[in-house]
XYZ file of C-alpha atoms in Angstrom:
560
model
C -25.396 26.637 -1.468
C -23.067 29.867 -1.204
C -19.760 29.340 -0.660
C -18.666 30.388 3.117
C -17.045 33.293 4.552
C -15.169 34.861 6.785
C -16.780 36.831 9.547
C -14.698 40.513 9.805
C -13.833 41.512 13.663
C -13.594 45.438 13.715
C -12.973 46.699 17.070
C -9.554 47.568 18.461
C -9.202 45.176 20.893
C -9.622 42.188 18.372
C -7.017 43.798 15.857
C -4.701 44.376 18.416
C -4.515 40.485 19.050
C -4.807 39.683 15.151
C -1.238 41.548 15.253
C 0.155 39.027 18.233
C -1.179 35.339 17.151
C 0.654 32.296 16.405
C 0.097 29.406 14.814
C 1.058 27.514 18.074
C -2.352 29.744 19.595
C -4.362 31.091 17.076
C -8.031 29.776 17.501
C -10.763 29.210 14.599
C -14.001 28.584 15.258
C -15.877 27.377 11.970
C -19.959 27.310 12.860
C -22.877 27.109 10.547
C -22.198 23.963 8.641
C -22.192 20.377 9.084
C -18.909 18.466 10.883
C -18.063 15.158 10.846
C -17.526 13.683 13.887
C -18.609 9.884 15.121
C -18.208 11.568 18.306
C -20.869 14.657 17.733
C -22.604 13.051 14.840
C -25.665 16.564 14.856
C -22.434 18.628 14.800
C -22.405 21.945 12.980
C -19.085 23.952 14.507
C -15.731 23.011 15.350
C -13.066 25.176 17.485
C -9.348 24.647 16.810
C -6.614 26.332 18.612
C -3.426 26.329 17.164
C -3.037 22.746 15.727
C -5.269 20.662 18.029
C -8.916 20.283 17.870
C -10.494 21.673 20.748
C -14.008 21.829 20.800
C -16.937 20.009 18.766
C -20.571 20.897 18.830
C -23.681 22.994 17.648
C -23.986 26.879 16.785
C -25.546 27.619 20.267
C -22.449 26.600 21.928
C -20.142 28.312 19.126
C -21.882 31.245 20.326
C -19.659 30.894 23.902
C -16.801 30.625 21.623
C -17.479 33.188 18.989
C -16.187 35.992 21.549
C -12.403 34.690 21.970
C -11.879 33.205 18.324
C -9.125 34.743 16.263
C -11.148 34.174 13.432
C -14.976 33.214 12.554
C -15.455 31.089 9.370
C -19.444 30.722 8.358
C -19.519 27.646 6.975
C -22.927 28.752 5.558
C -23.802 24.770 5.029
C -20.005 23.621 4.144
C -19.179 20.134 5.133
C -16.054 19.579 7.046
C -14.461 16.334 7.572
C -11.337 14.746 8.174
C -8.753 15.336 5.352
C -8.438 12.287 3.012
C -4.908 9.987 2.904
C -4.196 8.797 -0.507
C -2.757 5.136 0.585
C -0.390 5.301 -2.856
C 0.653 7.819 -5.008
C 3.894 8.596 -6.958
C 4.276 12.174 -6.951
C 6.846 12.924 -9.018
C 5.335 11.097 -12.347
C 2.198 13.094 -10.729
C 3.646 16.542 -10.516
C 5.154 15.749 -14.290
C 1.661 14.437 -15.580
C 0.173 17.641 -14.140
C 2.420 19.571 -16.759
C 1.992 16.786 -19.533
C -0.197 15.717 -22.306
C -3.303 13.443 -21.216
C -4.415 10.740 -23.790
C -6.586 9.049 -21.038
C -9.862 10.562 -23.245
C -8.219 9.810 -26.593
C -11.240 7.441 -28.393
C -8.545 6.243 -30.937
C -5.234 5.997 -31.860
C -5.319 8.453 -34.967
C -6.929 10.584 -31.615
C -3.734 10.512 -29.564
C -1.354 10.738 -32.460
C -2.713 14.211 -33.175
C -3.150 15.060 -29.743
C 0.628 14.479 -29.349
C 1.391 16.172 -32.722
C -0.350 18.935 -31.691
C 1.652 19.666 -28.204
C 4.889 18.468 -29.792
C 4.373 21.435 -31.785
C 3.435 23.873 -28.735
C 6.846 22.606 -26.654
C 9.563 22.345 -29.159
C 13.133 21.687 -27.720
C 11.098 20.147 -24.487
C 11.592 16.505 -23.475
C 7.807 15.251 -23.888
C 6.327 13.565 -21.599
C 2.507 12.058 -22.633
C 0.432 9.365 -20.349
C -2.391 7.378 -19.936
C -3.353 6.063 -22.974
C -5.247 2.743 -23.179
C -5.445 0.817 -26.330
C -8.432 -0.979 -25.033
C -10.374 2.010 -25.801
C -9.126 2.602 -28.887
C -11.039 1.727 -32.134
C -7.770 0.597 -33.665
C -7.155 -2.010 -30.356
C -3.319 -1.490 -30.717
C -0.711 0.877 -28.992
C 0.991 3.509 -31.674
C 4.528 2.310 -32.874
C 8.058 4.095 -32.408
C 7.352 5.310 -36.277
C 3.944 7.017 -35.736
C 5.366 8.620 -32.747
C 8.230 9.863 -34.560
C 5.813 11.454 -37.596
C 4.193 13.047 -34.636
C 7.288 14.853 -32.546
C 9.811 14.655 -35.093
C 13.474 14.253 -32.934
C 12.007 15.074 -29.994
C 12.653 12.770 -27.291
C 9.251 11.676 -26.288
C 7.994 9.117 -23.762
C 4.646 7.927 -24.119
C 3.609 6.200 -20.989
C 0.443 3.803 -21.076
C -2.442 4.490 -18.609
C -0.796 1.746 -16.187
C 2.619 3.089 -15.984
C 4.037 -0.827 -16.829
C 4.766 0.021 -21.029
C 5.071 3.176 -22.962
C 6.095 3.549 -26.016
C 8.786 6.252 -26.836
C 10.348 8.079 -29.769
C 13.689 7.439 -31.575
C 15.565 10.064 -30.051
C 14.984 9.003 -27.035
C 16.547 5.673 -27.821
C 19.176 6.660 -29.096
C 20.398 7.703 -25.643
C 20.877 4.401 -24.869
C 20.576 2.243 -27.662
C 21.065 -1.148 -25.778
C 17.692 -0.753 -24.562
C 16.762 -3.036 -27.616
C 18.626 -5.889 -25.853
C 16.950 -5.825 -22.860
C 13.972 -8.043 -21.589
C 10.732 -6.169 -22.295
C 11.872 -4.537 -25.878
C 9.154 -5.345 -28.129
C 10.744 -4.191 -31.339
C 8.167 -1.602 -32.217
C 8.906 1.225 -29.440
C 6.788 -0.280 -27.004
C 8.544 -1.327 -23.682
C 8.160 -2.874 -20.804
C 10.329 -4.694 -17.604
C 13.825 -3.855 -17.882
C 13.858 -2.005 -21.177
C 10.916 0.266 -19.043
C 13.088 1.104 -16.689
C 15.902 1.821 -18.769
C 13.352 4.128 -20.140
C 12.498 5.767 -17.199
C 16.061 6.333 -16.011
C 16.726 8.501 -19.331
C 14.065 10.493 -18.662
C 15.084 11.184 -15.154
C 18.269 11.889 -15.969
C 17.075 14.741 -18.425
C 14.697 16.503 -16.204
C 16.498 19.410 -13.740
C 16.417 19.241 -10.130
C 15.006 22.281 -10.144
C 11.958 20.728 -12.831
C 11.045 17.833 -10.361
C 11.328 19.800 -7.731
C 8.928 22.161 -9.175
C 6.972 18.816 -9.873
C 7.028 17.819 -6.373
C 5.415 21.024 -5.879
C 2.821 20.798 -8.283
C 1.917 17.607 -6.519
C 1.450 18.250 -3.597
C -0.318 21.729 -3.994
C -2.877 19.612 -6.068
C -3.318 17.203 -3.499
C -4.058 20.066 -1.165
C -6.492 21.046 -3.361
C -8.106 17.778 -3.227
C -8.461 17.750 0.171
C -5.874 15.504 1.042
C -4.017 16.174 3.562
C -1.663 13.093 3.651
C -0.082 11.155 0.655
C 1.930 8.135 1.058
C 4.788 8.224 -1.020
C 5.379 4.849 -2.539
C 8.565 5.663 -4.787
C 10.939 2.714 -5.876
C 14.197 2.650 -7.995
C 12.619 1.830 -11.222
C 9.830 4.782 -10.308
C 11.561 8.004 -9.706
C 15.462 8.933 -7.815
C 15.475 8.462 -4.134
C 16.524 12.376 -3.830
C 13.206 13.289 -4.754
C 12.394 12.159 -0.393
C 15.366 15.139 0.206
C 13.100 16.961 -2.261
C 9.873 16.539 -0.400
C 11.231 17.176 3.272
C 12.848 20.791 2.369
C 9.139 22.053 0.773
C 7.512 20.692 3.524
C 9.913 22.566 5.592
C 9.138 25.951 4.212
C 5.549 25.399 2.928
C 2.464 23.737 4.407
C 1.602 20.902 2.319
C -0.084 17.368 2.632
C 1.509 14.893 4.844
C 4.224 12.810 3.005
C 4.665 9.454 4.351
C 7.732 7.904 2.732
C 8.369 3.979 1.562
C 10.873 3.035 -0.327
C 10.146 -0.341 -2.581
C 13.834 -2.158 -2.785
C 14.587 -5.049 -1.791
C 16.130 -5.031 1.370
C 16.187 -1.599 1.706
C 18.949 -1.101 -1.234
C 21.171 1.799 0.052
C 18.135 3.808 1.475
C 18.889 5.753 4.959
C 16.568 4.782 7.221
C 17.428 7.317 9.747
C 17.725 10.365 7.898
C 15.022 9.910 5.450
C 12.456 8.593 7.944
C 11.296 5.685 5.865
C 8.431 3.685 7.994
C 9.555 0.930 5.516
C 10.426 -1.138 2.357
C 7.167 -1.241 1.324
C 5.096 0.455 -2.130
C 5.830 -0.678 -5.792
C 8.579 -3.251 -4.320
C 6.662 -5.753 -7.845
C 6.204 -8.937 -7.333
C 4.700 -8.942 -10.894
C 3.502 -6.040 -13.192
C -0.140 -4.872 -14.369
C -3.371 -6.500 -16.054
C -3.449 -3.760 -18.775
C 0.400 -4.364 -19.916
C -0.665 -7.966 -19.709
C 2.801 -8.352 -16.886
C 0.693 -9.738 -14.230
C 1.300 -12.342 -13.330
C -1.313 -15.428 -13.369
C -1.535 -19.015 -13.010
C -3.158 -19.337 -16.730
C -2.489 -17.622 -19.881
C -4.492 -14.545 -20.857
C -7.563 -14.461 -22.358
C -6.291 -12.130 -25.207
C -2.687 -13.376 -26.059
C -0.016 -16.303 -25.271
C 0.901 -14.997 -22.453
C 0.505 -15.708 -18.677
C 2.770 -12.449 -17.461
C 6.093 -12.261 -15.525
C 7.207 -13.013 -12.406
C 9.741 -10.732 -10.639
C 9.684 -12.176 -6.902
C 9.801 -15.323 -5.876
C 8.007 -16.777 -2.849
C 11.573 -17.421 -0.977
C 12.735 -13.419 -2.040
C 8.952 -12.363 -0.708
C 9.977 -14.493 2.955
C 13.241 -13.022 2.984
C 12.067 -8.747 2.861
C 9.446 -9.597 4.936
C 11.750 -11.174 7.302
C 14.229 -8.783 7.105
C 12.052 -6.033 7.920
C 10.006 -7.113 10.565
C 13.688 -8.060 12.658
C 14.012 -4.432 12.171
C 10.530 -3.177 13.050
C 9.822 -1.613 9.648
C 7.142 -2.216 7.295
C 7.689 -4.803 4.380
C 5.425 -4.257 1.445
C 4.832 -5.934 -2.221
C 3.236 -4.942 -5.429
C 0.917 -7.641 -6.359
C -1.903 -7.831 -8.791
C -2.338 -11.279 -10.436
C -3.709 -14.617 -8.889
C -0.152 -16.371 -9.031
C 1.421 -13.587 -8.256
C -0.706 -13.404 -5.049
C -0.142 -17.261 -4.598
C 3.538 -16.973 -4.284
C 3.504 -13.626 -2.152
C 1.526 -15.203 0.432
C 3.007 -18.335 0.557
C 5.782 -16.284 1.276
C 4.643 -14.840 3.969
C 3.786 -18.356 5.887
C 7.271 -19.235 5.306
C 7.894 -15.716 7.094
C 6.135 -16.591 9.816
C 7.954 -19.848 10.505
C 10.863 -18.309 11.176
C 9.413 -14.906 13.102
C 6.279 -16.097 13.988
C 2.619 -14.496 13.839
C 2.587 -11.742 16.286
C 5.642 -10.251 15.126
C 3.927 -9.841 11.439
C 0.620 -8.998 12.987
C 2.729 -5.762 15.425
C 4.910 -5.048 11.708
C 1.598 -4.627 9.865
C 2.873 -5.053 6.341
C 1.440 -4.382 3.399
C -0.139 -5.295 0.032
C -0.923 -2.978 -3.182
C -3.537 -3.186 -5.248
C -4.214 -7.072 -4.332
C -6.516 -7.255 -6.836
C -6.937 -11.037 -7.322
C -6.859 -12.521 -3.526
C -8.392 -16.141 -3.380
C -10.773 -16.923 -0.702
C -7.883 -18.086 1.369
C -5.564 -15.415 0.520
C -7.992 -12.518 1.960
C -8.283 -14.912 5.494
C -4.266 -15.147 5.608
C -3.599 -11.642 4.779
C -6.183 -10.962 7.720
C -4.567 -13.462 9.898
C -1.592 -12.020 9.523
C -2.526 -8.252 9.803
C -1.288 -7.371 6.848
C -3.315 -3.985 5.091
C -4.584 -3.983 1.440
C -3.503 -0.813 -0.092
C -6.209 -0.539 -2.783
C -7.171 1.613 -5.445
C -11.350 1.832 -6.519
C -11.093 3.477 -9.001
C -9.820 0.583 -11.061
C -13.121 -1.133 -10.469
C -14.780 1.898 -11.659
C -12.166 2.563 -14.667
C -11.454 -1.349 -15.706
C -14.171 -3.699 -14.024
C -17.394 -3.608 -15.585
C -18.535 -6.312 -18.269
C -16.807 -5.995 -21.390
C -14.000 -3.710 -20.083
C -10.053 -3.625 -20.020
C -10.277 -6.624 -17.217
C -12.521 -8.689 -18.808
C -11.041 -8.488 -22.337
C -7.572 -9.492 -21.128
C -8.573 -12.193 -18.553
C -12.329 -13.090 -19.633
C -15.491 -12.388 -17.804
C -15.130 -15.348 -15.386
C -11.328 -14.374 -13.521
C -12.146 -10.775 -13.952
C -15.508 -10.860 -11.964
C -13.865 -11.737 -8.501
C -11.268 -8.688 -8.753
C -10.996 -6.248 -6.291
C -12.892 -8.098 -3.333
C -12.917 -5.120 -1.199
C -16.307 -6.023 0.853
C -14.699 -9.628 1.228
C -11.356 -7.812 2.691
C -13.500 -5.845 4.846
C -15.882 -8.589 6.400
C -12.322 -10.762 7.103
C -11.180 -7.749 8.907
C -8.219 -6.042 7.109
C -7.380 -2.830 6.789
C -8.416 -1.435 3.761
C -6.457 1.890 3.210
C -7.807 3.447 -0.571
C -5.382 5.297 -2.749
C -5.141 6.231 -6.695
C -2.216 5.096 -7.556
C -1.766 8.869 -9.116
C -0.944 9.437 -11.720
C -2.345 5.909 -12.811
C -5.827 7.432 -12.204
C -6.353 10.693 -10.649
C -6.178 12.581 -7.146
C -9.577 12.343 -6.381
C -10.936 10.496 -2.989
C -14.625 10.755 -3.243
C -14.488 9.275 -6.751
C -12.428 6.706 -4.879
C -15.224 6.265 -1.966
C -17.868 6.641 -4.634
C -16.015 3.627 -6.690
C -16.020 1.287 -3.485
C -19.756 2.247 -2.819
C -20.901 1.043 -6.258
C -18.104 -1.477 -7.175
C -19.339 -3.381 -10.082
C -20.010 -6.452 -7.976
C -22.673 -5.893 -5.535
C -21.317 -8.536 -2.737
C -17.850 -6.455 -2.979
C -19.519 -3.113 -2.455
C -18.972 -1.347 0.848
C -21.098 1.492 2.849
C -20.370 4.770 2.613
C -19.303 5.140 5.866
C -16.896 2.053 5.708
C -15.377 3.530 2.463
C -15.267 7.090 3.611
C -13.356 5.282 6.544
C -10.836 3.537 4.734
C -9.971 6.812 2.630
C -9.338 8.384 5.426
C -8.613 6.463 9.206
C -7.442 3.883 7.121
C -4.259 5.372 5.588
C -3.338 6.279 8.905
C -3.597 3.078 10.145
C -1.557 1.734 7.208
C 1.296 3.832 8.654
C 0.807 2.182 12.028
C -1.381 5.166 13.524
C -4.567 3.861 14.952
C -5.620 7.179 15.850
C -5.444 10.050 13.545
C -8.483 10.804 11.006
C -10.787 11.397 13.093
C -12.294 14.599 14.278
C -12.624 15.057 18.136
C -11.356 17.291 20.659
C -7.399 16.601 21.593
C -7.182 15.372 17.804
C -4.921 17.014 14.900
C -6.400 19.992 13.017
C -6.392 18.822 9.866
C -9.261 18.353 8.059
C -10.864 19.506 4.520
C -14.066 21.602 3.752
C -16.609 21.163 1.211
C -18.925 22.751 -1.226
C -21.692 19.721 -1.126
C -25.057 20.378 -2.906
C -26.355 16.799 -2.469
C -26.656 14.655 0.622
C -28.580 11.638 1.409
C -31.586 11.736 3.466
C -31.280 10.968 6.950
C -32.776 7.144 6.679
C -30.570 6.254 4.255
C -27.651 7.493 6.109
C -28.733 5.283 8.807
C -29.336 2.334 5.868
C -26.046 2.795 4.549
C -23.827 2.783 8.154
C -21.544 0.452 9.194
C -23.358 0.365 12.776
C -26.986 1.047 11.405
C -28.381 1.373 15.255
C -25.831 4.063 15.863
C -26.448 7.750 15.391
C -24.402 8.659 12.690
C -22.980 11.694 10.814
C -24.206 11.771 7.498
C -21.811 11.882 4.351
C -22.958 13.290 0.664
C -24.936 11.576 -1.870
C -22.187 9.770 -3.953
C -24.843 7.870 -6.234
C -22.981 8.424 -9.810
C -25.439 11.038 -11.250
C -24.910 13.388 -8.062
C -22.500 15.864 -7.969
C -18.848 15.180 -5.920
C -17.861 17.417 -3.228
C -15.800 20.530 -3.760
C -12.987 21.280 -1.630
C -13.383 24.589 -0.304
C -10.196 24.184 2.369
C -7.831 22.018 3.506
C -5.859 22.460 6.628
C -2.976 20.450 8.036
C -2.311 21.067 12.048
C -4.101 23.991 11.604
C -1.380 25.694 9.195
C -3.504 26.164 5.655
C -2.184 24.538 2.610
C -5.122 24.878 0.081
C -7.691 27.859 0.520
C -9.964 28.418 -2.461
C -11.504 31.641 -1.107
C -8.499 33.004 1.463
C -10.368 32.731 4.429
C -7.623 32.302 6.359
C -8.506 29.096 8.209
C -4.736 28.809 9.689
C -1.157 29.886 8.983
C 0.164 28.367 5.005
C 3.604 28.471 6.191
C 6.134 26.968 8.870
């Protein structure tokens, strides 16, 4: 399929009010492709007028439209749907990734270690900053040591974060910043850290970036989320993550450039010092850990690990857990807990019931907190959490990166508490909100490879349709944040929405196979089996102002 174009308007009268339009008026009629809408599922054009949505339907009746539009986009096939929400994402570590070395597809630790030798060399003087390894796919099974790294970068200071963002290992310049990081929990003696020493860690390394390098990593972000078709990120920053400043960051771009939607949470207990008011936080929510990750073996579960004497860490108790979630329901904001292993889910929701003894159900239910990554819910958890109304924040592509036989979940837990993870088609037959994210820069910006992941999760009872998991990358983010109902493309709604390059879709009867509501008529979504080709965003608007445009159509207005 081409890529789409603009149609060119030559007469007077058209140029003349080309010279006069504002964003608050200027109408785009796209025709000639394929639009999502529940609503209009045959639909093939789409009118927008300033920010809102105003029409939905086929060519013939673009043709009525064609006459008044500002400007004409030919889709020339182009899909356009909804623009994604990424549910979680960190975007300063994402903006600094984006300028960092990636050891994610290093095959062994002699791999990375000349990798990292190799851009040491290209950024002398630089802080460096390297991510995403995983020993687990290394032939040598171990993480490098403060030595090798130091061979490698010399007196650099160098932080070497692993693919989970719980350890890293960094260089001895670095610690020499601080050397009392070697007393703190988490210092393993080698260079590898973790906990406390972690986040002594990362609070070096923030303190020797600029504020004009993260904001120019906020930047980066966001302009690559854009460019993902996303047009709304929540921002799930915590103390031990990145500084609070970086939310003053975020608001003045966004106040001179159109970017992706940044909805702010802040994960401190009790709020910390965090102004509610002039930061517009919806809540106390994100990477507020009740225990760490699977990979850096800080989860935390009721038996020990399969692969070492350890059964992970703790950092909340069930009494802390009642007392945010209390606190912030009283105030009508959203409470929210990082929690990956099975204990670690056991005392965060028996925290919650002793919540609800004091505030009661419907309050929770009208707070809607939530949950990251929940990855090992119980049977009885996953009916709670949807009596309760509280939304699993959840990332697929850890099913797709960690979950198959034989992989990092199975070799630290064993094949028999590793099968269960990530329930999402339990979550979603109980009734919760699943909102999908990537955790970025854990594992990338990328939402069809999310919806893809949920589509062919590794179990086959856990697997959702594609039109469920295109839902919850998309409505369900919204409704995450409380908004039941953006994400959806009708007439009246936002215009914001992506457009893609799609050169595979699934024939019509398995569109109908593969719907949630398999009597309805239905839009139909690409082929995301895993040997087709993903979408390519072509566009992505946000209330009709343009903040990604591979081709400079011209869709809407890129700044405020």
């Amino acid at each position: 399929m081409s890529a789409y174009a603009l149609s060119s308007r030559h007469d007077s009268r058209t140029r003349r009010q080309d010279r006069v339009v504002t964003s608050t008026s200027k109408r785009v009629l796209l025709r000639g492709g394929r639009v999502y809408s529940p609503a209009t599922p045959q639909a093939t054009a789409m009118l927008t007028v300033g920010d809102k949505v105003a029409w939905i339907g086929d060519d013939g009746g673009a043709a009525s439209h064609a006459p008044s539009a500002d400007v004409v986009v030919e889709l020339d096939g182009a899909l356009v749907t909804p623009g994604f929400v990424d549910a979680h994402v960190h975007l300063g570590p994402t903006g600094f990734a984006l300028q960092s070395l990636d050891l994610s597809s290093t095959v062994s630790l002699a791999d990375a270690l000349e990798q990292l030798e190799r851009f040491a060399c290209s950024h002398s003087g630089r802080v460096l900053h390297a991510y995403g390894w995983d020993e687990t796919k290394w032939s040598e099974g171990r993480p490098m040591t403060m030595a090798e790294v130091d061979r490698a970068v010399g007196r650099a200071v160098a932080y070497i974060s692993r693919v989970d963002s719980h350890s890293s290992v960094v260089s001895s310049a670095l610690l020499d910043r601080d050397p009392s990081i070697t007393q703190r929990d988490g210092w393993h003696g080698n260079g590898v850290v973790e906990r406390d020493a972690h986040h002594a860690v990362r609070t070096i390394t923030h303190g020797l970036w600029t504020t004009a390098e993260r904001e120019q990593a906020l930047r980066a972000a966001l302009t690559h989320a854009a460019s993902r078709g996303l047009t709304c990120v929540h921002e799930v920053n915590a103390p031990h993550i990145a500084p609070y400043a970086d939310f003053a960051a975020l608001r003045a771009i966004a106040d001179t450039t159109t970017v992706s939607e940044v909805v702010p949470y802040w994960g401190a207990f009790r709020g910390g010092d965090a102004d509610l008011t002039g930061d517009g936080l919806l809540g106390f929510a994100g990477d507020l850990c009740v225990d760490g990750a699977v990979g850096s073996r800080t989860a935390c579960m009721h038996e020990a690990y399969a692969d070492a004497d350890t059964s992970g860490h703790l950092y909340l108790n069930r009494e802390q857990v009642a007392e945010h979630v209390v606190y912030c329901t009283e105030r009508d904001l959203q409470a929210g807990f990082h929690v990956i292993g099975d204990r670690a889910m056991t005392e965060t929701m028996a925290g919650f019931e002793a919540a609800v003894k004091l505030v009661g159900v419907a309050a929770l239910v009208r707070a809607r907190h939530r949950l990251e990554h929940a990855e090992m819910p119980t049977p009885e958890a996953v009916q709670a959490m949807a009596r309760l109304g509280v939304v699993a924040s959840v990332q697929p592509a850890f099913d797709a990166e960690w979950g198959a036989a034989a992989a990092l979940y199975e070799q630290r837990l064993g094949a028999e508490r590793a099968r269960p993870m990530n329930p999402f088609g339990s979550m979603h037959r109980a009734g919760i909100v699943l909102a999908f994210g990537s955790d970025s820069p854990v594992t990338p910006l990328d939402p069809w490879a999310g919806v893809r992941a949920a589509v062919f999760h590794h179990a086959e009872h856990e697997r959702l349709t594609p039109t469920a998991a295109f839902d919850a990358h998309t409505r369900g983010g919204h409704r995450a944040r409380r908004d039941d109902a953006a994400g959806v493309l009708k007439p009246g709604a936002a215009a914001t929405y992506a457009v893609w390059r799609v050169d595979d879709e699934l024939p019509r009867p398995q569109v109908v196979e593969w719907s949630s509501d398999p009597g309805a008529d239905v839009p139909s979504l690409p082929d995301l089996h895993p040997d087709k080709k993903l979408p390519v965003c072509l566009t992505t608007v946000v209330a009709g102002a343009t903040a990604y445009d591979a081709q400079q159509l011209g869709t809407g207005n890129g700044s405020r």
